Amino acid sequence: MTAGLYNFTCVKGSALAVVLNIQSVDTSVANLSSWNSRMQVRSTVSDTSTIIELTNSNGRLVHNNANGTITVTLTSAETNALSSGGVYDLELYDSNTVLRLIQGNFNLVTS
């Protein structure tokens, strides 16, 4: 499966909340209950260090299993601490499988 393309625009110093609708192959609402999610923002695709990591474990990716959504959340303090944007990918994973859902630019702008 090829990852979809989505470019985030994040305003430095402002809270970020973006709701992503996740669908199964048959376009029904995805069941996220057995999955974890992670999103890493890096300066470049080949960079090994991350600018920021968002996961469902650290509360920055919030699953709504009933609606099949993942909400990407950063507080205003977290966005204010960012010094640059970069590129990202968002994945679902369990102990056996990794599914790359979307990728793109993570643009950091000043208000």
PDB file of C-alpha atoms in Angstrom:
ATOM      1  CA  MET A   1       0.000   0.000   0.000  1.00  0.00           C
ATOM      2  CA  THR A   2       1.339   3.410  -0.963  1.00  0.00           C
ATOM      3  CA  ALA A   3       1.140   6.085   1.710  1.00  0.00           C
ATOM      4  CA  GLY A   4      -1.166   9.014   1.011  1.00  0.00           C
ATOM      5  CA  LEU A   5       0.172  12.557   0.840  1.00  0.00           C
ATOM      6  CA  TYR A   6      -0.823  15.232   3.359  1.00  0.00           C
ATOM      7  CA  ASN A   7       1.102  18.397   4.197  1.00  0.00           C
ATOM      8  CA  PHE A   8       0.652  19.789   7.706  1.00  0.00           C
ATOM      9  CA  THR A   9       0.846  23.509   8.428  1.00  0.00           C
ATOM     10  CA  CYS A  10       1.639  24.185  12.073  1.00  0.00           C
ATOM     11  CA  VAL A  11       1.589  27.715  13.479  1.00  0.00           C
ATOM     12  CA  LYS A  12       4.422  28.172  15.976  1.00  0.00           C
ATOM     13  CA  GLY A  13       2.972  28.905  19.418  1.00  0.00           C
ATOM     14  CA  SER A  14      -0.550  27.742  18.541  1.00  0.00           C
ATOM     15  CA  ALA A  15      -2.189  24.449  19.427  1.00  0.00           C
ATOM     16  CA  LEU A  16      -2.506  21.954  16.584  1.00  0.00           C
ATOM     17  CA  ALA A  17      -5.428  19.533  16.251  1.00  0.00           C
ATOM     18  CA  VAL A  18      -6.006  17.738  12.946  1.00  0.00           C
ATOM     19  CA  VAL A  19      -8.525  14.902  12.654  1.00  0.00           C
ATOM     20  CA  LEU A  20      -7.635  12.175  10.146  1.00  0.00           C
ATOM     21  CA  ASN A  21     -10.347   9.791   8.961  1.00  0.00           C
ATOM     22  CA  ILE A  22      -8.931   6.291   8.552  1.00  0.00           C
ATOM     23  CA  GLN A  23     -10.734   3.857   6.262  1.00  0.00           C
ATOM     24  CA  SER A  24     -10.299   0.169   5.532  1.00  0.00           C
ATOM     25  CA  VAL A  25      -9.568  -0.994   1.997  1.00  0.00           C
ATOM     26  CA  ASP A  26     -13.313  -1.407   1.414  1.00  0.00           C
ATOM     27  CA  THR A  27     -13.789   2.258   2.550  1.00  0.00           C
ATOM     28  CA  SER A  28     -15.542   1.298   5.788  1.00  0.00           C
ATOM     29  CA  VAL A  29     -14.481   2.913   9.068  1.00  0.00           C
ATOM     30  CA  ALA A  30     -11.176   1.386  10.155  1.00  0.00           C
ATOM     31  CA  ASN A  31     -11.027  -0.557  13.397  1.00  0.00           C
ATOM     32  CA  LEU A  32      -8.060   0.978  15.224  1.00  0.00           C
ATOM     33  CA  SER A  33      -8.491  -0.877  18.515  1.00  0.00           C
ATOM     34  CA  SER A  34      -5.610  -3.330  17.982  1.00  0.00           C
ATOM     35  CA  TRP A  35      -3.187  -0.809  16.483  1.00  0.00           C
ATOM     36  CA  ASN A  36      -0.647   1.652  17.833  1.00  0.00           C
ATOM     37  CA  SER A  37       0.300   4.749  15.870  1.00  0.00           C
ATOM     38  CA  ARG A  38       3.449   6.833  15.504  1.00  0.00           C
ATOM     39  CA  MET A  39       4.489   9.911  13.582  1.00  0.00           C
ATOM     40  CA  GLN A  40       8.039  11.184  13.431  1.00  0.00           C
ATOM     41  CA  VAL A  41       8.979  14.615  12.112  1.00  0.00           C
ATOM     42  CA  ARG A  42      12.547  14.803  10.788  1.00  0.00           C
ATOM     43  CA  SER A  43      14.499  17.550   9.025  1.00  0.00           C
ATOM     44  CA  THR A  44      14.970  15.340   5.939  1.00  0.00           C
ATOM     45  CA  VAL A  45      13.857  11.866   4.899  1.00  0.00           C
ATOM     46  CA  SER A  46      17.346  10.464   5.521  1.00  0.00           C
ATOM     47  CA  ASP A  47      17.867  12.186   8.901  1.00  0.00           C
ATOM     48  CA  THR A  48      18.155   9.729  11.790  1.00  0.00           C
ATOM     49  CA  SER A  49      17.205  12.193  14.544  1.00  0.00           C
ATOM     50  CA  THR A  50      13.659  13.415  15.076  1.00  0.00           C
ATOM     51  CA  ILE A  51      12.408  16.956  15.592  1.00  0.00           C
ATOM     52  CA  ILE A  52       9.366  15.624  17.448  1.00  0.00           C
ATOM     53  CA  GLU A  53       7.686  12.248  17.858  1.00  0.00           C
ATOM     54  CA  LEU A  54       3.958  11.798  18.188  1.00  0.00           C
ATOM     55  CA  THR A  55       2.451   8.484  19.336  1.00  0.00           C
ATOM     56  CA  ASN A  56      -0.769   7.247  20.821  1.00  0.00           C
ATOM     57  CA  SER A  57       1.332   6.302  23.885  1.00  0.00           C
ATOM     58  CA  ASN A  58       2.492   9.897  24.481  1.00  0.00           C
ATOM     59  CA  GLY A  59      -0.986  11.304  23.817  1.00  0.00           C
ATOM     60  CA  ARG A  60      -0.075  13.292  20.722  1.00  0.00           C
ATOM     61  CA  LEU A  61      -1.996  10.870  18.477  1.00  0.00           C
ATOM     62  CA  VAL A  62      -5.485  10.166  19.814  1.00  0.00           C
ATOM     63  CA  HIS A  63      -7.471   7.208  18.459  1.00  0.00           C
ATOM     64  CA  ASN A  64     -11.256   7.293  18.296  1.00  0.00           C
ATOM     65  CA  ASN A  65     -12.043   3.639  17.664  1.00  0.00           C
ATOM     66  CA  ALA A  66     -15.786   4.205  17.171  1.00  0.00           C
ATOM     67  CA  ASN A  67     -15.257   6.759  14.385  1.00  0.00           C
ATOM     68  CA  GLY A  68     -12.024   5.384  12.906  1.00  0.00           C
ATOM     69  CA  THR A  69     -10.154   8.653  13.409  1.00  0.00           C
ATOM     70  CA  ILE A  70      -6.744   9.674  14.640  1.00  0.00           C
ATOM     71  CA  THR A  71      -6.365  13.212  15.959  1.00  0.00           C
ATOM     72  CA  VAL A  72      -2.899  14.733  15.671  1.00  0.00           C
ATOM     73  CA  THR A  73      -2.464  17.036  18.667  1.00  0.00           C
ATOM     74  CA  LEU A  74       0.252  19.376  19.862  1.00  0.00           C
ATOM     75  CA  THR A  75      -0.119  21.984  22.576  1.00  0.00           C
ATOM     76  CA  SER A  76       0.816  25.611  22.029  1.00  0.00           C
ATOM     77  CA  ALA A  77       3.853  25.078  24.279  1.00  0.00           C
ATOM     78  CA  GLU A  78       4.958  22.104  22.161  1.00  0.00           C
ATOM     79  CA  THR A  79       4.645  24.004  18.875  1.00  0.00           C
ATOM     80  CA  ASN A  80       6.384  27.018  20.391  1.00  0.00           C
ATOM     81  CA  ALA A  81       9.354  24.799  21.288  1.00  0.00           C
ATOM     82  CA  LEU A  82       9.775  23.693  17.654  1.00  0.00           C
ATOM     83  CA  SER A  83      12.592  25.434  15.810  1.00  0.00           C
ATOM     84  CA  SER A  84      11.883  24.078  12.340  1.00  0.00           C
ATOM     85  CA  GLY A  85       9.557  21.963  10.267  1.00  0.00           C
ATOM     86  CA  GLY A  86      10.512  18.990   8.154  1.00  0.00           C
ATOM     87  CA  VAL A  87       9.047  15.816   6.714  1.00  0.00           C
ATOM     88  CA  TYR A  88       7.016  13.116   8.435  1.00  0.00           C
ATOM     89  CA  ASP A  89       5.261   9.820   8.048  1.00  0.00           C
ATOM     90  CA  LEU A  90       2.431   8.391  10.096  1.00  0.00           C
ATOM     91  CA  GLU A  91       2.220   4.649  10.670  1.00  0.00           C
ATOM     92  CA  LEU A  92      -0.064   2.134  12.301  1.00  0.00           C
ATOM     93  CA  TYR A  93       1.745  -0.842  13.800  1.00  0.00           C
ATOM     94  CA  ASP A  94       1.346  -3.936  15.930  1.00  0.00           C
ATOM     95  CA  SER A  95       3.792  -6.672  16.887  1.00  0.00           C
ATOM     96  CA  ASN A  96       3.825  -8.088  13.329  1.00  0.00           C
ATOM     97  CA  THR A  97       2.869  -5.361  10.867  1.00  0.00           C
ATOM     98  CA  VAL A  98       3.654  -1.749   9.995  1.00  0.00           C
ATOM     99  CA  LEU A  99       1.225   0.180   7.757  1.00  0.00           C
ATOM    100  CA  ARG A 100       2.434   3.534   6.467  1.00  0.00           C
ATOM    101  CA  LEU A 101      -0.719   5.655   6.148  1.00  0.00           C
ATOM    102  CA  ILE A 102       0.387   9.137   5.122  1.00  0.00           C
ATOM    103  CA  GLN A 103       3.529  11.166   4.565  1.00  0.00           C
ATOM    104  CA  GLY A 104       4.433  14.691   3.599  1.00  0.00           C
ATOM    105  CA  ASN A 105       5.812  17.997   4.777  1.00  0.00           C
ATOM    106  CA  PHE A 106       5.387  19.339   8.284  1.00  0.00           C
ATOM    107  CA  ASN A 107       5.512  23.082   7.707  1.00  0.00           C
ATOM    108  CA  LEU A 108       6.188  25.356  10.680  1.00  0.00           C
ATOM    109  CA  VAL A 109       5.066  28.939  10.174  1.00  0.00           C
ATOM    110  CA  THR A 110       4.989  32.001  12.401  1.00  0.00           C
ATOM    111  CA  SER A 111       1.679  33.792  12.905  1.00  0.00           C
TER     112      SER A 111
END
